[in-house]
mmCIF file of C-alpha atoms in Angstrom:
data_model
loop_
_atom_site.group_PDB
_atom_site.id
_atom_site.type_symbol
_atom_site.label_atom_id
_atom_site.label_comp_id
_atom_site.label_asym_id
_atom_site.label_seq_id
_atom_site.Cartn_x
_atom_site.Cartn_y
_atom_site.Cartn_z
ATOM 1 C CA ALA C 8 195.367 -58.171 -75.786
ATOM 2 C CA LEU C 9 197.394 -58.628 -72.608
ATOM 3 C CA TRP C 10 197.855 -54.875 -72.226
ATOM 4 C CA HIS C 11 194.134 -54.292 -72.684
ATOM 5 C CA ILE C 12 193.253 -56.777 -69.969
ATOM 6 C CA VAL C 13 196.014 -55.970 -67.492
ATOM 7 C CA VAL C 14 196.381 -52.193 -67.906
ATOM 8 C CA TYR C 15 193.370 -50.637 -69.606
ATOM 9 C CA CYS C 16 190.532 -52.573 -67.981
ATOM 10 C CA PRO C 17 191.626 -51.984 -64.357
ATOM 11 C CA LEU C 18 192.114 -48.271 -65.021
ATOM 12 C CA ALA C 19 188.750 -48.003 -66.782
ATOM 13 C CA HIS C 20 187.046 -49.674 -63.812
ATOM 14 C CA ALA C 21 188.887 -47.532 -61.268
ATOM 15 C CA ASN C 22 188.013 -44.269 -63.045
ATOM 16 C CA TRP C 23 184.509 -44.843 -64.385
ATOM 17 C CA MET C 24 182.694 -47.448 -62.307
ATOM 18 C CA SER C 25 180.839 -46.311 -59.189
ATOM 19 C CA ASP C 26 182.869 -48.703 -57.034
ATOM 20 C CA GLY C 27 186.239 -47.707 -58.566
ATOM 21 C CA PHE C 28 188.684 -46.186 -56.110
ATOM 22 C CA LEU C 29 189.598 -43.257 -58.396
ATOM 23 C CA TYR C 30 185.922 -42.594 -59.067
ATOM 24 C CA LYS C 31 185.241 -42.535 -55.336
ATOM 25 C CA ALA C 32 188.190 -40.211 -54.828
ATOM 26 C CA GLY C 33 186.541 -37.722 -57.214
ATOM 27 C CA VAL C 34 188.939 -37.901 -60.184
ATOM 28 C CA LEU C 35 187.399 -36.261 -63.267
ATOM 29 C CA ASP C 36 188.128 -38.064 -66.525
ATOM 30 C CA PHE C 37 185.347 -37.494 -69.016
ATOM 31 C CA ALA C 38 186.533 -39.570 -71.985
ATOM 32 C CA GLY C 39 189.857 -41.176 -71.096
ATOM 33 C CA GLY C 40 192.634 -38.677 -70.397
ATOM 34 C CA ASN C 41 194.055 -41.006 -67.749
ATOM 35 C CA VAL C 42 192.516 -44.288 -68.859
ATOM 36 C CA VAL C 43 193.594 -44.007 -72.495
ATOM 37 C CA HIS C 44 196.200 -41.334 -73.090
ATOM 38 C CA VAL C 45 198.322 -41.073 -69.956
ATOM 39 C CA SER C 46 198.434 -44.861 -69.689
ATOM 40 C CA ALA C 47 199.179 -45.413 -73.390
ATOM 41 C CA GLY C 48 201.801 -42.653 -73.504
ATOM 42 C CA CYS C 49 203.631 -44.059 -70.475
ATOM 43 C CA ALA C 50 203.359 -47.563 -71.926
ATOM 44 C CA GLY C 51 204.921 -46.235 -75.121
ATOM 45 C CA LEU C 52 207.810 -44.752 -73.151
ATOM 46 C CA MET C 53 208.416 -48.014 -71.317
ATOM 47 C CA SER C 54 208.237 -49.943 -74.588
ATOM 48 C CA SER C 55 210.799 -47.696 -76.251
ATOM 49 C CA LEU C 56 213.167 -48.174 -73.314
ATOM 50 C CA VAL C 57 212.784 -51.951 -73.105
ATOM 51 C CA ILE C 58 212.726 -52.763 -76.833
ATOM 52 C CA GLY C 59 215.477 -50.310 -77.685
ATOM 53 C CA LYS C 60 216.223 -48.002 -80.571
ATOM 54 C CA ARG C 61 215.758 -48.695 -84.261
ATOM 55 C CA ALA C 62 218.834 -49.519 -86.307
ATOM 56 C CA GLY C 63 220.489 -46.247 -87.257
ATOM 57 C CA PHE C 64 218.697 -44.100 -84.666
ATOM 58 C CA GLY C 65 220.956 -41.219 -83.703
ATOM 59 C CA SER C 66 223.333 -41.725 -86.615
ATOM 60 C CA GLU C 67 220.904 -41.469 -89.555
ATOM 61 C CA ILE C 68 218.126 -39.013 -90.411
ATOM 62 C CA PHE C 69 214.622 -40.462 -90.426
ATOM 63 C CA HIS C 70 212.185 -38.463 -92.546
ATOM 64 C CA PRO C 71 208.374 -38.786 -92.400
ATOM 65 C CA HIS C 72 207.305 -41.396 -94.929
ATOM 66 C CA ASN C 73 204.246 -39.696 -96.462
ATOM 67 C CA ILE C 74 202.917 -36.346 -95.254
ATOM 68 C CA MET C 75 199.782 -36.634 -97.400
ATOM 69 C CA VAL C 76 198.809 -39.912 -95.750
ATOM 70 C CA SER C 77 199.572 -38.371 -92.343
ATOM 71 C CA VAL C 78 197.259 -35.430 -93.038
ATOM 72 C CA LEU C 79 194.527 -37.787 -94.215
ATOM 73 C CA GLY C 80 194.872 -39.849 -91.053
ATOM 74 C CA ALA C 81 194.867 -36.773 -88.804
ATOM 75 C CA SER C 82 191.748 -35.453 -90.549
ATOM 76 C CA LEU C 83 189.909 -38.718 -90.004
ATOM 77 C CA LEU C 84 191.114 -38.782 -86.419
ATOM 78 C CA TRP C 85 189.905 -35.230 -85.784
ATOM 79 C CA VAL C 86 186.411 -36.022 -87.061
ATOM 80 C CA GLY C 87 186.310 -39.311 -85.193
ATOM 81 C CA TRP C 88 187.345 -37.604 -81.967
ATOM 82 C CA LEU C 89 184.172 -35.550 -82.021
ATOM 83 C CA ALA C 90 182.216 -38.770 -81.690
ATOM 84 C CA PHE C 91 184.761 -40.226 -79.282
ATOM 85 C CA ASN C 92 184.317 -37.382 -76.796
ATOM 86 C CA GLY C 93 180.715 -36.544 -77.620
ATOM 87 C CA GLY C 94 179.622 -40.151 -77.273
ATOM 88 C CA SER C 95 181.191 -40.621 -73.853
ATOM 89 C CA ASP C 96 177.987 -39.510 -72.119
ATOM 90 C CA VAL C 97 174.755 -39.610 -74.091
ATOM 91 C CA SER C 98 172.517 -39.206 -71.047
ATOM 92 C CA ASP C 99 172.652 -35.405 -71.295
ATOM 93 C CA MET C 100 172.471 -34.004 -74.815
ATOM 94 C CA SER C 101 173.477 -30.508 -73.713
ATOM 95 C CA GLN C 102 176.694 -31.922 -72.255
ATOM 96 C CA VAL C 103 177.285 -33.863 -75.476
ATOM 97 C CA ALA C 104 176.987 -30.671 -77.504
ATOM 98 C CA VAL C 105 179.417 -28.833 -75.228
ATOM 99 C CA SER C 106 181.942 -31.666 -75.334
ATOM 100 C CA VAL C 107 181.868 -31.758 -79.149
ATOM 101 C CA LEU C 108 182.348 -27.996 -79.406
ATOM 102 C CA ASN C 109 185.152 -28.089 -76.822
ATOM 103 C CA THR C 110 186.870 -30.824 -78.799
ATOM 104 C CA GLN C 111 186.805 -28.745 -81.976
ATOM 105 C CA VAL C 112 188.116 -25.619 -80.255
ATOM 106 C CA ALA C 113 190.918 -27.398 -78.374
ATOM 107 C CA ALA C 114 192.132 -29.171 -81.509
ATOM 108 C CA ALA C 115 192.226 -25.941 -83.503
ATOM 109 C CA CYS C 116 194.032 -24.072 -80.717
ATOM 110 C CA GLY C 117 196.537 -26.871 -80.241
ATOM 111 C CA SER C 118 197.300 -26.895 -83.948
ATOM 112 C CA PHE C 119 197.681 -23.127 -84.023
ATOM 113 C CA SER C 120 199.890 -22.880 -80.921
ATOM 114 C CA TRP C 121 202.208 -25.701 -82.070
ATOM 115 C CA MET C 122 202.567 -23.978 -85.451
ATOM 116 C CA LEU C 123 203.488 -20.658 -83.804
ATOM 117 C CA THR C 124 205.986 -22.354 -81.482
ATOM 118 C CA GLU C 125 207.674 -24.195 -84.334
ATOM 119 C CA TRP C 126 207.656 -21.057 -86.463
ATOM 120 C CA ALA C 127 209.320 -19.037 -83.718
ATOM 121 C CA LEU C 128 212.001 -21.617 -82.893
ATOM 122 C CA LYS C 129 212.704 -23.207 -86.272
ATOM 123 C CA LYS C 130 211.872 -20.186 -88.438
ATOM 124 C CA ARG C 131 209.248 -22.071 -90.437
ATOM 125 C CA PRO C 132 206.044 -24.002 -89.731
ATOM 126 C CA SER C 133 205.417 -27.534 -90.957
ATOM 127 C CA VAL C 134 202.340 -29.527 -91.879
ATOM 128 C CA LEU C 135 203.524 -32.376 -89.663
ATOM 129 C CA GLY C 136 203.754 -29.943 -86.761
ATOM 130 C CA ILE C 137 200.275 -28.571 -87.429
ATOM 131 C CA ILE C 138 198.646 -31.991 -87.328
ATOM 132 C CA SER C 139 200.731 -32.956 -84.293
ATOM 133 C CA GLY C 140 199.433 -29.864 -82.502
ATOM 134 C CA ALA C 141 195.877 -30.796 -83.418
ATOM 135 C CA LEU C 142 196.435 -34.229 -81.885
ATOM 136 C CA ALA C 143 197.861 -32.622 -78.747
ATOM 137 C CA GLY C 144 194.758 -30.465 -78.409
ATOM 138 C CA LEU C 145 192.474 -33.460 -78.955
ATOM 139 C CA VAL C 146 194.255 -35.461 -76.289
ATOM 140 C CA GLY C 147 194.326 -32.515 -73.890
ATOM 141 C CA ILE C 148 190.584 -31.869 -74.025
ATOM 142 C CA THR C 149 189.663 -35.535 -73.588
ATOM 143 C CA PRO C 150 189.574 -35.586 -69.757
ATOM 144 C CA GLY C 151 187.667 -32.313 -69.501
ATOM 145 C CA ALA C 152 185.501 -32.164 -72.628
ATOM 146 C CA GLY C 153 182.281 -32.459 -70.619
ATOM 147 C CA PHE C 154 183.462 -30.470 -67.587
ATOM 148 C CA VAL C 155 184.911 -27.180 -68.890
ATOM 149 C CA ASP C 156 183.476 -24.374 -70.992
ATOM 150 C CA LEU C 157 184.904 -22.904 -74.199
ATOM 151 C CA THR C 158 187.413 -20.830 -72.248
ATOM 152 C CA GLY C 159 188.733 -24.008 -70.692
ATOM 153 C CA ALA C 160 188.950 -25.683 -74.104
ATOM 154 C CA PHE C 161 190.836 -22.685 -75.479
ATOM 155 C CA VAL C 162 193.305 -22.704 -72.578
ATOM 156 C CA ILE C 163 193.896 -26.457 -72.875
ATOM 157 C CA GLY C 164 194.557 -26.242 -76.609
ATOM 158 C CA ILE C 165 196.864 -23.229 -76.361
ATOM 159 C CA ILE C 166 198.957 -24.845 -73.620
ATOM 160 C CA THR C 167 199.151 -28.422 -74.888
ATOM 161 C CA GLY C 168 200.474 -27.404 -78.325
ATOM 162 C CA PRO C 169 203.774 -25.869 -77.155
ATOM 163 C CA ALA C 170 204.067 -28.264 -74.206
ATOM 164 C CA CYS C 171 203.936 -31.294 -76.484
ATOM 165 C CA PHE C 172 206.271 -29.656 -78.976
ATOM 166 C CA PHE C 173 208.926 -29.473 -76.250
ATOM 167 C CA SER C 174 208.128 -32.894 -74.796
ATOM 168 C CA CYS C 175 208.664 -34.437 -78.233
ATOM 169 C CA GLN C 176 212.248 -33.143 -78.128
ATOM 170 C CA LEU C 177 213.013 -35.184 -75.011
ATOM 171 C CA LYS C 178 213.729 -38.277 -77.086
ATOM 172 C CA HIS C 179 216.695 -36.474 -78.637
ATOM 173 C CA ARG C 180 217.865 -35.114 -75.304
ATOM 174 C CA PHE C 181 217.693 -38.459 -73.487
ATOM 175 C CA ASN C 182 218.298 -40.705 -76.518
ATOM 176 C CA PHE C 183 215.222 -42.921 -76.490
ATOM 177 C CA ASP C 184 213.412 -43.863 -79.693
ATOM 178 C CA ASP C 185 209.808 -42.694 -79.438
ATOM 179 C CA ALA C 186 209.220 -43.174 -83.161
ATOM 180 C CA LEU C 187 205.644 -41.852 -83.388
ATOM 181 C CA ASP C 188 205.750 -39.576 -80.320
ATOM 182 C CA ALA C 189 203.341 -41.803 -78.428
ATOM 183 C CA PHE C 190 204.836 -40.601 -75.163
ATOM 184 C CA GLY C 191 205.727 -37.118 -76.377
ATOM 185 C CA ILE C 192 202.132 -36.189 -77.222
ATOM 186 C CA HIS C 193 199.739 -38.492 -75.393
ATOM 187 C CA ALA C 194 201.164 -38.569 -71.875
ATOM 188 C CA PRO C 195 201.917 -34.822 -71.425
ATOM 189 C CA ALA C 196 198.736 -33.670 -73.165
ATOM 190 C CA GLY C 197 196.550 -36.082 -71.186
ATOM 191 C CA ALA C 198 198.179 -35.003 -67.934
ATOM 192 C CA ILE C 199 197.966 -31.274 -68.725
ATOM 193 C CA GLY C 200 194.328 -31.611 -69.760
ATOM 194 C CA GLY C 201 193.512 -33.441 -66.540
ATOM 195 C CA LEU C 202 195.228 -30.816 -64.383
ATOM 196 C CA ILE C 203 193.544 -27.906 -66.152
ATOM 197 C CA THR C 204 190.234 -29.711 -65.716
ATOM 198 C CA GLY C 205 190.989 -29.660 -61.992
ATOM 199 C CA LEU C 206 191.239 -25.881 -62.263
ATOM 200 C CA LEU C 207 188.468 -24.939 -64.696
ATOM 201 C CA ALA C 208 185.722 -27.565 -64.292
ATOM 202 C CA GLN C 209 182.291 -26.041 -63.714
ATOM 203 C CA SER C 210 179.166 -27.561 -62.235
ATOM 204 C CA LYS C 211 177.002 -25.788 -64.825
ATOM 205 C CA ILE C 212 178.754 -27.904 -67.454
ATOM 206 C CA GLY C 213 179.612 -31.144 -65.701
ATOM 207 C CA GLY C 214 176.819 -31.390 -63.182
ATOM 208 C CA GLU C 215 176.321 -30.753 -59.504
ATOM 209 C CA GLY C 216 179.465 -30.862 -57.394
ATOM 210 C CA VAL C 217 181.836 -30.791 -60.379
ATOM 211 C CA ASN C 218 183.912 -27.677 -59.781
ATOM 212 C CA GLY C 219 187.580 -26.944 -60.220
ATOM 213 C CA ALA C 220 189.935 -24.931 -58.038
ATOM 214 C CA PHE C 221 189.023 -21.660 -59.782
ATOM 215 C CA TYR C 222 185.346 -22.245 -58.985
ATOM 216 C CA GLY C 223 185.509 -22.957 -55.277
ATOM 217 C CA ASN C 224 186.897 -26.502 -55.041
ATOM 218 C CA GLY C 225 190.588 -26.138 -54.293
ATOM 219 C CA GLU C 226 191.095 -29.866 -53.674
ATOM 220 C CA GLN C 227 190.150 -30.887 -57.199
ATOM 221 C CA PHE C 228 193.540 -30.024 -58.664
ATOM 222 C CA TRP C 229 195.324 -32.366 -56.237
ATOM 223 C CA ILE C 230 192.736 -35.079 -56.817
ATOM 224 C CA GLN C 231 193.442 -34.838 -60.545
ATOM 225 C CA LEU C 232 197.180 -35.079 -59.911
ATOM 226 C CA TYR C 233 196.592 -38.163 -57.787
ATOM 227 C CA GLY C 234 194.646 -39.828 -60.604
ATOM 228 C CA ILE C 235 197.359 -39.025 -63.151
ATOM 229 C CA VAL C 236 200.181 -40.406 -60.990
ATOM 230 C CA VAL C 237 198.273 -43.617 -60.256
ATOM 231 C CA SER C 238 197.424 -44.162 -63.934
ATOM 232 C CA ALA C 239 200.984 -43.466 -65.114
ATOM 233 C CA GLY C 240 202.554 -45.644 -62.437
ATOM 234 C CA TRP C 241 200.238 -48.594 -63.059
ATOM 235 C CA ALA C 242 200.693 -48.408 -66.824
ATOM 236 C CA MET C 243 204.485 -48.255 -66.689
ATOM 237 C CA CYS C 244 204.917 -51.046 -64.141
ATOM 238 C CA MET C 245 202.516 -53.455 -65.795
ATOM 239 C CA THR C 246 203.809 -52.663 -69.288
ATOM 240 C CA PHE C 247 207.342 -53.471 -68.149
ATOM 241 C CA ILE C 248 206.192 -56.835 -66.779
ATOM 242 C CA LEU C 249 204.289 -57.674 -69.976
ATOM 243 C CA LEU C 250 207.224 -56.715 -72.196
ATOM 244 C CA LYS C 251 209.583 -58.928 -70.224
ATOM 245 C CA LEU C 252 207.068 -61.773 -70.421
ATOM 246 C CA VAL C 253 206.877 -61.470 -74.209
ATOM 247 C CA GLU C 254 210.635 -61.037 -74.530
ATOM 248 C CA ASN C 255 211.286 -64.277 -72.679
ATOM 249 C CA THR C 256 208.676 -66.260 -74.601
ATOM 250 C CA MET C 257 208.216 -64.939 -78.148
ATOM 251 C CA GLY C 258 210.888 -62.262 -78.435
ATOM 252 C CA LEU C 259 210.394 -58.531 -79.029
ATOM 253 C CA ARG C 260 212.601 -57.691 -82.033
ATOM 254 C CA VAL C 261 213.124 -58.971 -85.541
ATOM 255 C CA ALA C 262 216.510 -59.505 -87.175
ATOM 256 C CA MET C 263 218.245 -56.289 -88.159
ATOM 257 C CA GLU C 264 218.179 -56.965 -91.901
ATOM 258 C CA ASP C 265 214.429 -57.602 -91.703
ATOM 259 C CA GLU C 266 214.018 -54.334 -89.823
ATOM 260 C CA LEU C 267 215.968 -52.436 -92.468
ATOM 261 C CA GLN C 268 214.154 -54.083 -95.344
ATOM 262 C CA GLY C 269 210.771 -53.378 -93.756
ATOM 263 C CA LEU C 270 208.239 -55.740 -92.258
ATOM 264 C CA ASP C 271 205.754 -55.099 -95.066
ATOM 265 C CA MET C 272 208.130 -56.749 -97.495
ATOM 266 C CA VAL C 273 209.372 -59.402 -95.065
ATOM 267 C CA CYS C 274 205.920 -60.496 -93.902
ATOM 268 C CA HIS C 275 203.750 -59.746 -96.927
ATOM 269 C CA GLY C 276 206.062 -59.401 -99.923
ATOM 270 C CA GLU C 277 204.884 -55.889 -100.808
ATOM 271 C CA THR C 278 205.425 -52.252 -99.880
ATOM 272 C CA LEU C 279 203.291 -49.137 -99.848
ATOM 273 C CA ASN C 280 205.098 -47.616 -102.849
ATOM 274 C CA PRO C 281 204.142 -49.161 -106.210
ATOM 275 C CA PHE C 282 207.160 -47.777 -108.089
ATOM 276 C CA PRO C 283 210.899 -47.924 -107.421
ATOM 277 C CA PHE C 284 212.831 -44.868 -106.416
ATOM 278 C CA THR C 285 215.900 -44.131 -108.506
ATOM 279 C CA ASP C 286 218.635 -41.645 -107.838
ATOM 280 C CA PRO C 287 220.075 -39.355 -110.567
ATOM 281 C CA GLU C 288 222.762 -41.929 -111.400
ATOM 282 C CA GLY C 289 220.154 -44.605 -112.030
ATOM 283 C CA ASP C 290 220.769 -46.838 -109.007
ATOM 284 C CA SER C 291 217.663 -48.795 -108.035
ATOM 285 C CA HIS C 292 216.918 -48.590 -104.330
ATOM 286 C CA SER C 293 215.217 -51.186 -102.168
ATOM 287 C CA ASN C 294 211.746 -49.604 -102.247
ATOM 288 C CA TYR C 295 209.970 -51.677 -104.860
ATOM 289 C CA PHE C 296 206.692 -53.444 -105.497
ATOM 290 C CA GLY C 297 207.117 -57.177 -105.832
ATOM 291 C CA GLU C 298 210.520 -58.745 -106.142
ATOM 292 C CA GLU C 299 209.783 -60.147 -109.586
ATOM 293 C CA LEU C 300 209.429 -56.689 -111.160
ATOM 294 C CA PHE C 301 213.136 -55.908 -110.931
ATOM 295 C CA SER C 302 214.666 -59.262 -110.172
ATOM 296 C CA ASP C 303 216.872 -61.132 -112.586
ATOM 297 C CA GLY C 304 216.963 -64.563 -111.047
ATOM 298 C CA GLU C 305 217.897 -64.069 -107.417
ATOM 299 C CA SER C 306 216.114 -61.170 -105.743
ATOM 300 C CA VAL C 307 217.834 -58.028 -104.544
ATOM 301 C CA VAL C 308 216.921 -58.865 -100.973
ATOM 302 C CA GLN C 309 218.334 -62.369 -101.246
ATOM 303 C CA LYS C 310 221.562 -61.052 -102.713
ATOM 304 C CA GLY C 311 221.924 -58.475 -99.951
ATOM 305 C CA ARG C 312 220.856 -60.608 -96.987
ATOM 306 C CA MET C 313 223.387 -60.889 -94.198
ATOM 307 C CA SER C 314 223.576 -63.096 -91.156
ATOM 308 C CA SER C 315 221.147 -62.050 -88.428
ATOM 309 C CA ASP C 316 223.526 -63.456 -85.804
ATOM 310 C CA MET C 317 226.281 -61.090 -86.945
ATOM 311 C CA ALA C 318 223.905 -58.128 -86.923
ATOM 312 C CA ARG C 319 222.383 -59.018 -83.572
ATOM 313 C CA HIS C 320 225.725 -59.290 -81.795
ATOM 314 C CA SER C 321 227.315 -56.241 -83.382
ATOM 315 C CA GLN C 322 228.969 -53.816 -80.983
ATOM 316 C CA ASP C 323 228.052 -50.889 -83.249
ATOM 317 C CA PRO C 324 224.423 -51.261 -84.445
ATOM 318 C CA GLY C 325 224.557 -47.977 -86.348
ATOM 319 C CA LYS C 326 227.607 -49.058 -88.307
ATOM 320 C CA LYS C 327 226.170 -52.508 -88.948
ATOM 321 C CA SER C 328 222.866 -51.054 -90.193
ATOM 322 C CA ARG C 329 224.725 -48.871 -92.682
ATOM 323 C CA GLU C 330 226.781 -51.852 -93.869
ATOM 324 C CA ILE C 331 223.656 -53.952 -94.400
ATOM 325 C CA ARG C 332 221.844 -51.169 -96.241
ATOM 326 C CA ARG C 333 224.911 -50.526 -98.420
ATOM 327 C CA SER C 334 225.174 -54.237 -99.190
ATOM 328 C CA VAL C 335 221.538 -54.405 -100.269
ATOM 329 C CA GLU C 336 221.855 -51.317 -102.456
ATOM 330 C CA ASN C 337 225.169 -52.337 -104.011
ATOM 331 C CA SER C 338 223.858 -55.794 -104.866
ATOM 332 C CA ALA C 339 221.060 -54.308 -106.985
ATOM 333 C CA PRO C 340 221.824 -54.334 -110.725
ATOM 334 C CA ARG C 341 222.737 -50.861 -111.949
ATOM 335 C CA ARG C 342 220.282 -49.500 -114.440
ATOM 336 C CA ASN C 343 219.592 -46.082 -115.862
ATOM 337 C CA SER C 344 216.340 -44.187 -115.543
ATOM 338 C CA LYS C 345 215.230 -45.048 -119.119
ATOM 339 C CA ASP C 346 215.542 -48.770 -118.379
ATOM 340 C CA SER C 347 213.454 -48.338 -115.219
ATOM 341 C CA ILE C 348 210.805 -46.356 -117.097
ATOM 342 C CA SER C 349 210.595 -49.043 -119.791
ATOM 343 C CA GLU C 350 210.117 -51.734 -117.172
ATOM 344 C CA ILE C 351 207.423 -49.726 -115.390
ATOM 345 C CA GLU C 352 205.580 -49.141 -118.679
ATOM 346 C CA ALA C 353 205.840 -52.811 -119.556
ATOM 347 C CA ALA C 354 204.486 -53.814 -116.156
ATOM 348 C CA PHE C 355 201.703 -51.238 -115.831
ATOM 349 C CA GLY C 356 200.969 -50.225 -119.420
ATOM 350 C CA ASP C 357 198.588 -47.301 -119.834
ATOM 351 C CA HIS C 358 198.228 -46.890 -116.071
ATOM 352 C CA VAL C 359 201.465 -44.893 -116.008
ATOM 353 C CA VAL C 360 200.187 -41.332 -116.360
ATOM 354 C CA GLY C 361 203.545 -39.648 -116.708
ATOM 355 C CA HIS C 362 207.170 -39.902 -115.767
ATOM 356 C CA PRO C 363 210.272 -37.685 -115.725
ATOM 357 C CA ALA C 364 212.038 -37.416 -119.067
#
């Protein structure tokens, strides 16, 4: 709520209201490239720097939790973005139609170009990369959806895919924990889209006087750069102030053992996965649904809980996180896969469709 009031609202007024200083300067931002994506991406970067890295970051491998859910979310996002961009100006239906078509083309091109980049460098494409490229294209077209033609949408999508692929690697190079690539995708794609809009905007699409550098208005590129720098600078400075305010009043981080256990379980007593995961030796892991399903008196979490003060003041957070996780896992009662299957069947009855032998 504070970020919305202090960061988003001033930028929205400056870019979109007739008395806003960026509007008067001539910055083109059709649906929020600066207002939403550059500002949010830079805020994400500042947040990752101030809050710090997750326990185990850099020393443990973090895999995507559920690719199927990610694809579902990206699909819904893609469809919703058509309305997001198309609905940004309903006064001219022809411009709405162009912005929707541009959004579709840029997303497809971003997805395709990210896939090719990943394929060339890592020798195989990935579904996560494909949907990340689609998001990069969607973000990139946002500032220019109602100002460029299909060629512009194609160029934005083709460029933002590889650009965001490389920007997402910066967190490994500079060791900051951008868990969901909020900075890696949103800030670069929003900035690139805004700059290309400054090159390829056309008055026949965006209205009288809206032309980019390639169509007779050489100043537009520098005006776009000015808008991007102002938006990024405001977002980062104000986000830093807000984070420090929260840190000194409510606190920004939870205890390490709560972080490792997962806030779903800590705050709500449940997790996304309804069944436990077991390794080949039959050890029950800490992903479970309801403590009572596998508890025998004291819960696994209670048995494995360690002092938050010790974890918080550890000189080696990576080592401490591994010790806590090992303690939680070792405290779980050892059981074989047949015992786990029997308990699942007893708990869920006929709802268990099948299980490994």
